[in-house]
Coordinates of C-alpha atoms (C1' of nucleotides) in Angstrom, one line a residue:
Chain D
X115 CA 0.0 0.0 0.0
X116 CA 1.2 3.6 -1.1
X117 CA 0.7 6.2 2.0
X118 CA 0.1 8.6 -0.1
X119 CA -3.5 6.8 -1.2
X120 CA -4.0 5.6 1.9
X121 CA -6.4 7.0 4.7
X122 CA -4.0 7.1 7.6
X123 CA -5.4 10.4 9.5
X124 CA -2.2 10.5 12.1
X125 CA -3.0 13.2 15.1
X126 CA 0.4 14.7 16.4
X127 CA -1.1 15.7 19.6
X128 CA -3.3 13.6 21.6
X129 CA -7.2 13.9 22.2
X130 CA -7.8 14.8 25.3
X131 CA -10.6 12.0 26.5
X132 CA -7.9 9.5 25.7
X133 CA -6.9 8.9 29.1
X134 CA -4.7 5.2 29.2
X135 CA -1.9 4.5 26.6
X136 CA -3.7 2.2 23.8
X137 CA -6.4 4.7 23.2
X138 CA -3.5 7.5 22.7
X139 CA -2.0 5.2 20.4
X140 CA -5.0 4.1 18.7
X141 CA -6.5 7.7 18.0
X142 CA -3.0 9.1 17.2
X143 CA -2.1 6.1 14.9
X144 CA -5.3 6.4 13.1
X145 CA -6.5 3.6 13.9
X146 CA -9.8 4.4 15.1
X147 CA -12.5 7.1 16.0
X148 CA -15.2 7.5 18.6
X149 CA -18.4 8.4 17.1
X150 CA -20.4 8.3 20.3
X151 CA -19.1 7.2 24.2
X152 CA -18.2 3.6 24.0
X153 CA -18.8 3.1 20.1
X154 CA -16.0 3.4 17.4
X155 CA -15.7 3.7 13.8
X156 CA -12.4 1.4 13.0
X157 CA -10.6 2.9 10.2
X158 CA -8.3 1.5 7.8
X159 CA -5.6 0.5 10.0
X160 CA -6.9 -0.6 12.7
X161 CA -9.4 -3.1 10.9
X162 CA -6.0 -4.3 9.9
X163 CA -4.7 -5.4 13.0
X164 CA -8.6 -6.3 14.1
X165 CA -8.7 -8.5 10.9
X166 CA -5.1 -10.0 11.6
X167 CA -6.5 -11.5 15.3
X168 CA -9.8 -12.5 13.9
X169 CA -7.8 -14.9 11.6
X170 CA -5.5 -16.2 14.5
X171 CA -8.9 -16.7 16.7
X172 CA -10.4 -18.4 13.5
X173 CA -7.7 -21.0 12.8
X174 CA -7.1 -22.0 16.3
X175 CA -10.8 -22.4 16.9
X176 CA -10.9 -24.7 13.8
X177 CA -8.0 -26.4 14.7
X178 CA -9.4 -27.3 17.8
X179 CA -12.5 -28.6 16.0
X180 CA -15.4 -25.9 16.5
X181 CA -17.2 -24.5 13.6
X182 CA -17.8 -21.1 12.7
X183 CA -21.2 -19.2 11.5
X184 CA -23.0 -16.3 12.0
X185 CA -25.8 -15.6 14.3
X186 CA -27.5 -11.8 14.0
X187 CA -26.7 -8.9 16.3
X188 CA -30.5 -8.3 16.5
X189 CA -32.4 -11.1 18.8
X190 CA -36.1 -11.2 19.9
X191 CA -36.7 -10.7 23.3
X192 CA -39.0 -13.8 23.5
X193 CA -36.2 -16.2 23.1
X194 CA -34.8 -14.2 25.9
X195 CA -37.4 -15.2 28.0
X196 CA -37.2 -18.8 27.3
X197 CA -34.2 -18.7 29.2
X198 CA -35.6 -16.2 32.0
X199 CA -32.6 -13.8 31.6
X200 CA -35.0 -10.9 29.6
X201 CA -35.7 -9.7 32.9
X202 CA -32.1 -10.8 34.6
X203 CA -30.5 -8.9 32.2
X204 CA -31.1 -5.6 32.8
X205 CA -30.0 -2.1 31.9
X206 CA -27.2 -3.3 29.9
X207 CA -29.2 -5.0 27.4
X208 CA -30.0 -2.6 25.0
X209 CA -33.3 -2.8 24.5
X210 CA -35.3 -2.0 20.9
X211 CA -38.9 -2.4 19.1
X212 CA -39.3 -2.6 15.7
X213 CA -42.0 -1.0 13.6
X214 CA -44.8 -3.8 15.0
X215 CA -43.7 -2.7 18.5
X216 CA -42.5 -6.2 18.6
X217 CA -39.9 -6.5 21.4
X218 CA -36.1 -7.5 20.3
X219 CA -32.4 -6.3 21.1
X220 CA -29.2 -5.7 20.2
X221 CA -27.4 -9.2 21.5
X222 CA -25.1 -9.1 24.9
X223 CA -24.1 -12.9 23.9
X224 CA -25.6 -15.4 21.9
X225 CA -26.7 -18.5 24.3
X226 CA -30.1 -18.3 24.1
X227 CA -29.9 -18.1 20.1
X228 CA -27.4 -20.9 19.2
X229 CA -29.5 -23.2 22.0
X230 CA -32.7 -22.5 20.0
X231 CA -30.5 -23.6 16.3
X232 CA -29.0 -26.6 18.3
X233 CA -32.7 -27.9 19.2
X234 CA -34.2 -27.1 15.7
X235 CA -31.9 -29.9 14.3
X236 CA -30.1 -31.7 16.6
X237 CA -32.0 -35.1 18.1
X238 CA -29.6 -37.4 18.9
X239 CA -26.4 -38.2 21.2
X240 CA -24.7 -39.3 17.6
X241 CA -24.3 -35.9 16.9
X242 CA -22.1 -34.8 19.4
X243 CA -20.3 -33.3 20.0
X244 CA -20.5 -29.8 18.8
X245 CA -19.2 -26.5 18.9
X246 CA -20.1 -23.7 16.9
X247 CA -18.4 -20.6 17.0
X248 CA -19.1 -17.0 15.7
X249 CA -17.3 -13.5 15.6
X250 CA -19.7 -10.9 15.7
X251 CA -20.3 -7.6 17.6
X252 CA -22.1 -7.2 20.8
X253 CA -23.6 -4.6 22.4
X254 CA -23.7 -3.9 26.5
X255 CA -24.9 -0.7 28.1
X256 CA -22.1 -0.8 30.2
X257 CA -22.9 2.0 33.0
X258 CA -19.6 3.8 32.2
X259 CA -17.5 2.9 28.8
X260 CA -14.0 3.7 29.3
X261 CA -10.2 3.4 28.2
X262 CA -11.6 3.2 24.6
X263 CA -11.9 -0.4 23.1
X264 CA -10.7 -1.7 26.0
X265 CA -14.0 -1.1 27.2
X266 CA -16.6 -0.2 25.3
X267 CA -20.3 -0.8 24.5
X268 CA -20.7 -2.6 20.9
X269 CA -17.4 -4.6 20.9
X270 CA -16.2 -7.4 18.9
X271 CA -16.4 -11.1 20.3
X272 CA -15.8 -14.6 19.2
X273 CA -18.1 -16.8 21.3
X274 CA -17.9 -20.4 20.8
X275 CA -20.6 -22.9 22.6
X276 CA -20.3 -26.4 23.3
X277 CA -22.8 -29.3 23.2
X278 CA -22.0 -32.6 24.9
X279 CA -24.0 -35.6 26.2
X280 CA -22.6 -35.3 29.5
X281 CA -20.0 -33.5 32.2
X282 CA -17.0 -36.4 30.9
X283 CA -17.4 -35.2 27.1
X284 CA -18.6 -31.8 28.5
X285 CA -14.9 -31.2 30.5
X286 CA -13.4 -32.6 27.1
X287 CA -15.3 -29.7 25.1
X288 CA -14.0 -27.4 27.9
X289 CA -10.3 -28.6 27.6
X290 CA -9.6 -28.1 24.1
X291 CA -11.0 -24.3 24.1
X292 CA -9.0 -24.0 26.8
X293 CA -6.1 -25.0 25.3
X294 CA -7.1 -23.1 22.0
X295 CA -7.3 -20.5 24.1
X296 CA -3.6 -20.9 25.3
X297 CA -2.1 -21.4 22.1
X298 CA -4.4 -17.9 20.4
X299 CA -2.9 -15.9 22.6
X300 CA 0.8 -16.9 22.4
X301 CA 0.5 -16.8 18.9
X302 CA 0.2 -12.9 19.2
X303 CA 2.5 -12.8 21.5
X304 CA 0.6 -12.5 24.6
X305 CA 1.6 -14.6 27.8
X306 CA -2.0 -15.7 28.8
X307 CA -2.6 -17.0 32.4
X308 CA -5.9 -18.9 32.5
X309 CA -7.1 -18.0 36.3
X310 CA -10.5 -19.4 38.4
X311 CA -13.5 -16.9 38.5
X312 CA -16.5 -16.3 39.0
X313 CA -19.1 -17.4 36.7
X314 CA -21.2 -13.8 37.0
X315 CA -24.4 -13.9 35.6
X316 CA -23.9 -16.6 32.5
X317 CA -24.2 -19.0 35.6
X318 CA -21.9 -22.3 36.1
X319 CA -19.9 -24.4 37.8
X320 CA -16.0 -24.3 35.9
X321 CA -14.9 -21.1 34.5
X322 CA -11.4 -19.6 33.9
X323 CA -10.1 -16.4 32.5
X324 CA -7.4 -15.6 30.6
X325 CA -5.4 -12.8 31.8
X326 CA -2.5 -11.3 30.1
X327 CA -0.1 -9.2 32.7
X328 CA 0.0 -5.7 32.3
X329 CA 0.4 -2.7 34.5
X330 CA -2.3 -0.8 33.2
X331 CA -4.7 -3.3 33.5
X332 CA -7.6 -3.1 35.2
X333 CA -8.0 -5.9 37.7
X334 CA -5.7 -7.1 40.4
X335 CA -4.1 -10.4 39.8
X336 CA -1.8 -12.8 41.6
X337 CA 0.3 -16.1 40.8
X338 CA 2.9 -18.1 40.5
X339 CA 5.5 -17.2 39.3
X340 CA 5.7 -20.7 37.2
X341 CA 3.4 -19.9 35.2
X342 CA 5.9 -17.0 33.0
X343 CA 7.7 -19.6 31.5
X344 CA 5.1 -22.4 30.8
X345 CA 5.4 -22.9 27.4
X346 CA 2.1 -22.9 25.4
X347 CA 0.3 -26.3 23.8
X348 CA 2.1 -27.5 20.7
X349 CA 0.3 -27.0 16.8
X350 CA 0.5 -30.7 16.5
X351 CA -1.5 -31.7 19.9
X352 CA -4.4 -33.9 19.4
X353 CA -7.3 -31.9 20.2
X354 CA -9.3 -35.3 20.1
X355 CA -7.6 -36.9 22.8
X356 CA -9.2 -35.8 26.2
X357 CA -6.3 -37.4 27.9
X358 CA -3.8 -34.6 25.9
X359 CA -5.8 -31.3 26.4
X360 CA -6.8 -32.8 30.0
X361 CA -3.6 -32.8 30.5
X362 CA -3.1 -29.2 29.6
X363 CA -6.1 -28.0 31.7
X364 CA -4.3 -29.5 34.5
X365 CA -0.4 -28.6 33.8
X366 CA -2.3 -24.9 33.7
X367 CA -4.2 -25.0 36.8
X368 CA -1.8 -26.8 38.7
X369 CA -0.6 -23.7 40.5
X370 CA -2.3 -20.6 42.4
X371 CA -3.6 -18.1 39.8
X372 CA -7.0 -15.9 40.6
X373 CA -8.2 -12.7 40.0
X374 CA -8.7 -10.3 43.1
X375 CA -12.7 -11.4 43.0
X376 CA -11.6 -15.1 44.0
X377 CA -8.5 -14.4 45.6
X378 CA -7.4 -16.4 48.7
X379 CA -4.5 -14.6 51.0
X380 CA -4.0 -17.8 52.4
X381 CA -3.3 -20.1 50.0
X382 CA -1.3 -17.2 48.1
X383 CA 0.5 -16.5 51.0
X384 CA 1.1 -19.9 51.1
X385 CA 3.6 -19.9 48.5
X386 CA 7.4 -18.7 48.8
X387 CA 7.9 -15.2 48.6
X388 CA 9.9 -15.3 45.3
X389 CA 6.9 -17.3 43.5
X390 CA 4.6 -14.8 44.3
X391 CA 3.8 -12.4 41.4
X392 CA 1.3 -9.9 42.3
X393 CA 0.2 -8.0 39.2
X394 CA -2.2 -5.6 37.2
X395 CA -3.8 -7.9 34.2
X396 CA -6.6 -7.8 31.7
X397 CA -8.8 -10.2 30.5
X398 CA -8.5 -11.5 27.6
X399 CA -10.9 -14.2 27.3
X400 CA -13.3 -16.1 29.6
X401 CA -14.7 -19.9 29.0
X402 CA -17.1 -21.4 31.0
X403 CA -19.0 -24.7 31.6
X404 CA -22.3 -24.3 32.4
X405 CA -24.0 -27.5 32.3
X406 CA -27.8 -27.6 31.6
X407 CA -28.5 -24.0 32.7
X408 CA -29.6 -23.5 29.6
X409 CA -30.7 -26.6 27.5
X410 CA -33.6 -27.7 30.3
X411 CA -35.2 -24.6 30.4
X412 CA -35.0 -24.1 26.8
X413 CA -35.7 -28.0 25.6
X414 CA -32.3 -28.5 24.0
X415 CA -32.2 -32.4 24.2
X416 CA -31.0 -35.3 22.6
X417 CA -31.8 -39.3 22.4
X418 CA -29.0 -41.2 24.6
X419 CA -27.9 -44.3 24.1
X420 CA -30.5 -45.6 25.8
X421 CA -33.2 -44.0 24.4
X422 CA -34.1 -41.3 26.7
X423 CA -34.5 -37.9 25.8
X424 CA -31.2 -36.0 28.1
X425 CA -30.8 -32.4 28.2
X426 CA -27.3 -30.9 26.6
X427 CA -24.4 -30.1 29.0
X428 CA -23.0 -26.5 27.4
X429 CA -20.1 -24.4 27.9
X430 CA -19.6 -20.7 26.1
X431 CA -16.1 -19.6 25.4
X432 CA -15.7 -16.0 25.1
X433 CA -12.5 -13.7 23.1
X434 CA -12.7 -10.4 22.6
X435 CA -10.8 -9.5 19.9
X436 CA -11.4 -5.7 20.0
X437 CA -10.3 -5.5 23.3
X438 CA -7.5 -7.6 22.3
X439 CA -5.9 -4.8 19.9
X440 CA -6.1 -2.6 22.6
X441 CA -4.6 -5.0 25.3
X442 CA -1.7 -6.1 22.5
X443 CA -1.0 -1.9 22.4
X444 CA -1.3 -2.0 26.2
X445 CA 1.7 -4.7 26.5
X446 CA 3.5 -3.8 23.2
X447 CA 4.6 -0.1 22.8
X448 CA 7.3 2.8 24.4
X449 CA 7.5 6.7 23.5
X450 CA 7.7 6.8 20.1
X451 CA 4.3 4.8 19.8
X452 CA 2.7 1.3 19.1
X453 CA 5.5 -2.1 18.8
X454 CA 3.6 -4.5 16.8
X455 CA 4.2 -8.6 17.2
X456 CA 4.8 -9.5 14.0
X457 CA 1.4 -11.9 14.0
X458 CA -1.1 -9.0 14.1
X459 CA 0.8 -6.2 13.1
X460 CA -1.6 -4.4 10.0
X461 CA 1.9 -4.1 7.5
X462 CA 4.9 -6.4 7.6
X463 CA 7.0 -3.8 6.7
X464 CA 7.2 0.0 6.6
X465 CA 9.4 1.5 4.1
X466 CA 10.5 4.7 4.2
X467 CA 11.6 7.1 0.7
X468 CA 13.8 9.8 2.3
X469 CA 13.4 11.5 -0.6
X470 CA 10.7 11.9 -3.0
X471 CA 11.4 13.4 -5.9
X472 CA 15.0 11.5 -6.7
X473 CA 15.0 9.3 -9.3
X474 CA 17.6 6.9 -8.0
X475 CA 15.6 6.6 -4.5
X476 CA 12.1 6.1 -6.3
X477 CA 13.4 4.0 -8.3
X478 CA 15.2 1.4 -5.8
X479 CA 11.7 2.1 -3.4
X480 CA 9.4 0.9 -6.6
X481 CA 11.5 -1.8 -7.4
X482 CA 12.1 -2.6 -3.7
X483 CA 8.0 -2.3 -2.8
X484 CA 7.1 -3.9 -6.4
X485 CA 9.4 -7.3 -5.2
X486 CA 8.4 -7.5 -1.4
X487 CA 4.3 -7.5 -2.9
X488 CA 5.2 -10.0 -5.1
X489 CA 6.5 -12.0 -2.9
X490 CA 4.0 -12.0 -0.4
X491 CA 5.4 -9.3 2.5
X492 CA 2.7 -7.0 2.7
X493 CA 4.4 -2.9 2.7
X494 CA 3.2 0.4 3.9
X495 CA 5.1 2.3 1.2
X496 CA 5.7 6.0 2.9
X497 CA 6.1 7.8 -0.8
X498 CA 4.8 10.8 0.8
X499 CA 6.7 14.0 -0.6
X500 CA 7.5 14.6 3.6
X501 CA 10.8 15.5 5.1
X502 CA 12.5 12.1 6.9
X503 CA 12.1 13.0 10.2
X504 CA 8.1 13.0 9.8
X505 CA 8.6 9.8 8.2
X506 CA 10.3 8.4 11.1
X507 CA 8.1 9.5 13.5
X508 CA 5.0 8.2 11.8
X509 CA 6.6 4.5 11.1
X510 CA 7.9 4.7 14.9
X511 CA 4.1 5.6 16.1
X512 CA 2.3 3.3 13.7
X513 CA 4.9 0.1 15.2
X514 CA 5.6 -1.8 12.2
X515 CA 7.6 -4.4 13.0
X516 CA 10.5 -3.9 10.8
X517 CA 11.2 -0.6 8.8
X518 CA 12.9 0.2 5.6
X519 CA 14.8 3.1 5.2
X520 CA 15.7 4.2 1.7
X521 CA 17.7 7.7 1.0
X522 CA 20.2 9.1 -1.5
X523 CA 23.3 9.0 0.9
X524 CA 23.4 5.3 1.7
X525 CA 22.2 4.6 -2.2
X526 CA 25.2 6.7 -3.1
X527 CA 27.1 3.4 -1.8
X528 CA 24.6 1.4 -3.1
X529 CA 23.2 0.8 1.2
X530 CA 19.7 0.9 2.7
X531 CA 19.4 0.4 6.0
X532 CA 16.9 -1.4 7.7
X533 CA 15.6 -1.2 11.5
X534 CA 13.7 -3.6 14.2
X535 CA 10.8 -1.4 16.0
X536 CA 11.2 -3.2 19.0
X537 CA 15.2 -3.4 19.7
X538 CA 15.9 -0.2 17.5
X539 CA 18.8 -2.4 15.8
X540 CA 19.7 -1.3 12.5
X541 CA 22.1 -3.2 9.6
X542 CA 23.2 -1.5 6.4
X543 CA 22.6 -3.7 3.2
X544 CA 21.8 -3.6 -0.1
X545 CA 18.7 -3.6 -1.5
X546 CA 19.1 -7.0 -2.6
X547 CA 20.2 -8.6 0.9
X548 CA 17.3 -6.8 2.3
X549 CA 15.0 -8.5 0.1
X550 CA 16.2 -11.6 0.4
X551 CA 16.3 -11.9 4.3
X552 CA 12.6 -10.6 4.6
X553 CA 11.4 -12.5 1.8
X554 CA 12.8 -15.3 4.0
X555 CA 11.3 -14.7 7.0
X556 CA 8.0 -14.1 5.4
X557 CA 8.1 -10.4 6.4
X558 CA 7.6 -11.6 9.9
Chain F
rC61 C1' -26.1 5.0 39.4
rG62 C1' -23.6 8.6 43.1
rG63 C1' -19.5 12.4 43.0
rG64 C1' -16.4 15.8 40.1
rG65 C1' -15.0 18.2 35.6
rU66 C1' -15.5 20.0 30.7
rA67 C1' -17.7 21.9 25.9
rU68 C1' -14.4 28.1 21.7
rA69 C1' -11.4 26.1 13.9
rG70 C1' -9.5 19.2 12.2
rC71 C1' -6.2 18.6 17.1
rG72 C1' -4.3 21.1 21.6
rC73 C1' -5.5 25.5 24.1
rA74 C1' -6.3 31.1 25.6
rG75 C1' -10.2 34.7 26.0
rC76 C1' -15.1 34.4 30.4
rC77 C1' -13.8 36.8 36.7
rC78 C1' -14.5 42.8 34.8
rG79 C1' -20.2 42.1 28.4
rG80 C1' -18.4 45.8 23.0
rU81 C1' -18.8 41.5 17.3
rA82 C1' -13.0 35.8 18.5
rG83 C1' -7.3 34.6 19.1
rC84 C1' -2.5 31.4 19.7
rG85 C1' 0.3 26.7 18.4
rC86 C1' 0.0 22.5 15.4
rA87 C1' -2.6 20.7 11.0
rU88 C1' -4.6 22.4 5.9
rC89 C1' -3.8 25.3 1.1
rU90 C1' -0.3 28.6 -2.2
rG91 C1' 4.8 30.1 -3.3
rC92 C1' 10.1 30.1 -2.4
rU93 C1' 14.0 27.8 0.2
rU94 C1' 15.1 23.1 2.5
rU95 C1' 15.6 17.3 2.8
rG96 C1' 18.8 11.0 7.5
rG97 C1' 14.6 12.1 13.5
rG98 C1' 8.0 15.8 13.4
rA99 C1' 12.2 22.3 8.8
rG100 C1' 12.3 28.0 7.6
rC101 C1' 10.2 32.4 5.5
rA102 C1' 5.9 34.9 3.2
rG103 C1' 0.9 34.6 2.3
rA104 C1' -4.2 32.3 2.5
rG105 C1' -8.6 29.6 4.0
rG106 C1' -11.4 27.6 8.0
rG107 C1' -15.4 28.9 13.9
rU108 C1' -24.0 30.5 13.9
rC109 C1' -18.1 30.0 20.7
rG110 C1' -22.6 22.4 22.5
rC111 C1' -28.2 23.4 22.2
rA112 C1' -32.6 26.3 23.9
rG113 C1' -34.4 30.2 26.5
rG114 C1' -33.6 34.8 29.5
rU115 C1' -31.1 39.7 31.0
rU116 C1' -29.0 43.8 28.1
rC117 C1' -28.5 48.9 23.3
rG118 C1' -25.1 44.8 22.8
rA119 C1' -23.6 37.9 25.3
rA120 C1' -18.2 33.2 23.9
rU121 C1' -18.5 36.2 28.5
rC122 C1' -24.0 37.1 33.2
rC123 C1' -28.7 33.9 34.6
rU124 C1' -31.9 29.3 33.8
rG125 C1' -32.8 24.7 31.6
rC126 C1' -31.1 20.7 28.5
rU127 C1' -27.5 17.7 26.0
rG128 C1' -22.7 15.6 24.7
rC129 C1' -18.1 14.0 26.4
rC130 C1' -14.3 12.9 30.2
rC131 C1' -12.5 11.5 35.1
rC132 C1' -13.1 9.0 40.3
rG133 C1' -16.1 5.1 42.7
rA134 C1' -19.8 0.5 42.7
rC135 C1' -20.6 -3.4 38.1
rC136 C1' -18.5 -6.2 33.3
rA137 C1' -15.9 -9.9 26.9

RNA sequence: CGGGGUAUAGCGCAGCCCGGUAGCGCAUCUGCUUUGGGAGCAGAGGGUCGCAGGUUCGAAUCCUGCUGCCCCGACCA
C-alpha cells in the first residue's frame, strides 16, 4: 500500500478524552475514531490489525475442532425469555422495538440463540459433539465505557458454545477451548494465564479467565511465578484426545492463579515469597462450563444411548478481539508509539523514501515495494513527498515491526538500511540482501 | 447509578472573573528555500463560541434549563 493513497489520519497531539496508553496510540495512529461514548468507527488501519486477530482466533478455533457461522446482532426478546434472563439482564441490554412494537435487542451474547438452532436440528447423542463458533459484535450498556476499546459498548467477540452428552465429554469440550485459548494468545505474543473466577451472571460451575499481565490493567491479579515460563500447547497436539488437552487444563491449573474477586490470602501466601507475582492484568478471554442451565429450560435435548431424551451439558467460550488490539497496544509499545508482534501487526514492513522526488531513490523504493508485494510481504510504502524526520516518527508511532529506510546517501554506496521497531537495531545492506532476508522470514 | 469536571477552527488551548462582534500553536492550502529524526520564510482559507431560553442597546463572557463528552467510585468480553 502507497501512503500517499492511503487513509491514515495521524493526530500529532493527543485527544484529550484518551486517558490510558492504547487509546492515545489508537487515535493518534489512526486507527480508530469514537463516534459516540463507548462506540467506534475502526478505520483502515486498525481493521488491519482487528482482521489480523480474527484470523488467528479463526484458525485455532478450527483447529481445535469448532465451527464457525454467523448468528444476528438483532435477537427477539422472547427467546430471551425462554431462558428467564430478559428480565435478569437488565439495563445493559439494550433494549429495541421494531415497527410492530414487537420487542427484540441488540445481542449481549448469543446462548439463548445458538441453543434455540441446536434444538431445531439436533436429536440425537450421535451428533455430538459440537461447537459452533461465531465473531460478531455485541452490544452492552455498560454503566460507564471507558479506556476506549478496551471497554466499550458494541465490541467485537468470538463466542464459541459447546454441546455434549454429558460432564465427561462436556470437561473434554471445555479442555480443548482452553487450550485453544492458550495457544491464540501466544500466537500474538501474549503470555495468557488462564485464572479461576466467578461465573457472573452466564451461571456455572467451571470457568477460567485468561489474563495477560499488564500494569495498566484493570484488575488485580496474583500467581505463581511458574506460570511465566510455561510454554504454550504445541500445533501438533491432538485436540481429540481428552487425555492430551486434559492434560493441559491440568499442567495450567496446577498452580495458584486468581483474580482479586476469588482471591485467597492464604493459599497465596502460602507460596514462597519469590513465586509470588502480584500483578495488574486484563482479560483476555473467559470460558465457562455451564451445564444444563440453559438446555432444560430451553428444551435442548438429545436421544441417549438408551433411548431417553437428556438435556445438553453446554459451555460458552468468550475472546474479545477488539479488546484484544487494545490489550496487545497495552503490553506492546514505548515513546515513540505502538511495537507491533509481528502476528497482528496491520503491515509487515514500513518502508521509508527519504526522498521523494529522486529518481535513484524512487526508483530502488518501486523496485524494492514492487518485489516484497510479489512476494507476499505486505508494505506500507511512505512515498509521501515529507521530510524524513516525519517519516520516522509516523513509522515509529504506527509500530511496524520492521522498517525500511531508503535515502540518496546510503544509495550513493549502493546501502539501505533497515531497522527492528522493538530493539531499534539497525544493519546496512543492499537492497538486494534486504529482500532476500525478509522474503525469507516471510516479512515476519 | 452517586460524585467531580468540561464543551471556543481538524487537534491542543487562551479569551469568560471585569459584556463591546474571537485569538494562539499545530494541522490544511499557495509560493520560495530546504531534505537522515515531526524544517524556515511569506501569504491564505477555516469557527451561527454544544443546544434552547432569558437579562442587556449589545452575550463566547452574566442567569436558567437541556445535551454531549471525560475523570473517580460501585458493576462487566
Amino acid at each position: 500500500m502507497r501512503l500517499s493513497k492511503y487513509f491514515l489520519p495521524i493526530l500529532r497531539e493527543t485527544p484529550k478524552e484518551a486517558e490510558i496508553v492504547s487509546h492515545r496510540l489508537m487515535l493518534r495512529a489512526g486507527m480508530l475514531r469514537q463516534e459516540s461514548a463507548g462506540i467506534y468507527a475502526w478505520l483502515p488501519l486498525g481493521l488491519r490489525v482487528l482482521n489480523k486477530i480474527n484470523a488467528i482466533v479463526r484458525e485455532e478455533q478450527n483447529r481445535a475442532g469448532a465451527i464457525e457461522m454467523l448468528m444476528p446482532t438483532i435477537q427477539s426478546a422472547d427467546l430471551w425469555r425462554e431462558s428467564n434472563r430478559y428480565d435478569d439482564y437488565g439495563k445493559e441490554m439494550l433494549r429495541i422495538k421494531d415497527r410492530h412494537e414487537r420487542e427484540m435487542l441488540f445481542g449481549p451474547t448469543n446462548e439463548e440463540m445458538v441453543t434455540e438452532i441446536f434444538r431445531a436440528y439436533v436429536r440425537s447423542y450421535k451428533d455430538l459433539p459440537l461447537n459452533l463458533y461465531h465473531i460478531q459484535w455485541k452490544f452492552r450498556d455498560e454503566v460507564r465505557p471507558r479506556f476506549g476499546v478496551m471497554r466499550s459498548r458494541e465490541f467485537l467477540m468470538k463466542d464459541a458454545y459447546s454441546f455434549d452428552l454429558d460432564q465427561a465429554s462436556a470437561e473434554h469440550s471445555y479442555a480443548r477451548m482452553f487450550t485453544a485459548y492458550l495457544r491464540t494468545f501466544a500466537r500474538m505474543g501474549l503470555k495468557a494465564i488462564p485464572m479461576r473466577a466467578d461465573t457472573g451472571p452466564i451461571g456455572g460451575k467451571l470457568s477460567h479467565e485468561f489474563i495477560i499481565l499488564a500494569s495498566t490493567g484493570e484488575s488485580e491479579v496474583f500467581c505463581h511465578k511458574d506460570f511465566l515460563d510455561f510454554d504454550a500447547p504445541p500445533a501438533d497436539i491432538d485436540f481429540d484426545d481428552a487425555k492430551a488437552v486434559g492434560g493441559v487444563v491440568e499442567k495450567w491449573t496446577s498452580r495458584y492463579a486468581a483474580t482479586s474477586d476469588m482471591h485467597d490470602v492464604s493459599a497465596f501466601g502460602a507460596l514462597s515469597g519469590d513465586d509470588q507475582v502480584s500483578a495488574r492484568g486484563i482479560e483476555v478471554g473467559h470460558i465457562f462450563y455451564f451445564g444444563t442451565k440453559y438446555s432444560e429450560p430451553m428444551r435442548a435435548v438429545v436421544n441417549g444411548p438408551d433411548g431417553k431424551e437428556t438435556p445438553v451439558h453446554m459451555g460458552s467460550y468468550g475472546i474479545g478481539p477488539s479488546r484484544l488490539v487494545a490489550a496487545l497496544i497495552e503490553a506492546n509499545h514505548d515513546d515513540a508509539g505502538i511495537i507491533w508482534p509481528a502476528a497482528v501487526a496491520p503491515f509487515h514492513v514500513g518502508l521509508a523514501n527519504l526522498k521523494v522526488g529522486d529518481a535513484a531513490t524512487d526508483a530502488a523504493c518501486a523496485d524494492l515495494y514492487a518485489r516484497l508485494t510479489k512476494a507476499g510481504i505486505e508494505v506500507l510504502y511512505d512515498d509521501r513527498d515529507e521530510r524524513p524526520g516525519a517519516k520516522f516518527a509516523t513509522l515509529d508511532l504506527i509500530g511496524l515491526p520492521t522498517q525500511v529506510i531508503v535515502g540518496p546517501k546510503g544509495l550513493a554506496d549502493g546501502k539501505i538500511e533497515m531497522k527492528d521497531r522493538r530493539t531499534g537495531a539497525r544493519e546496512t545492506l543492499s537492497p538486494d540482501e534486504a529482500f532476500n532476508k525478509l522474503a525469507a522470514s516471510g516479512g515476519l
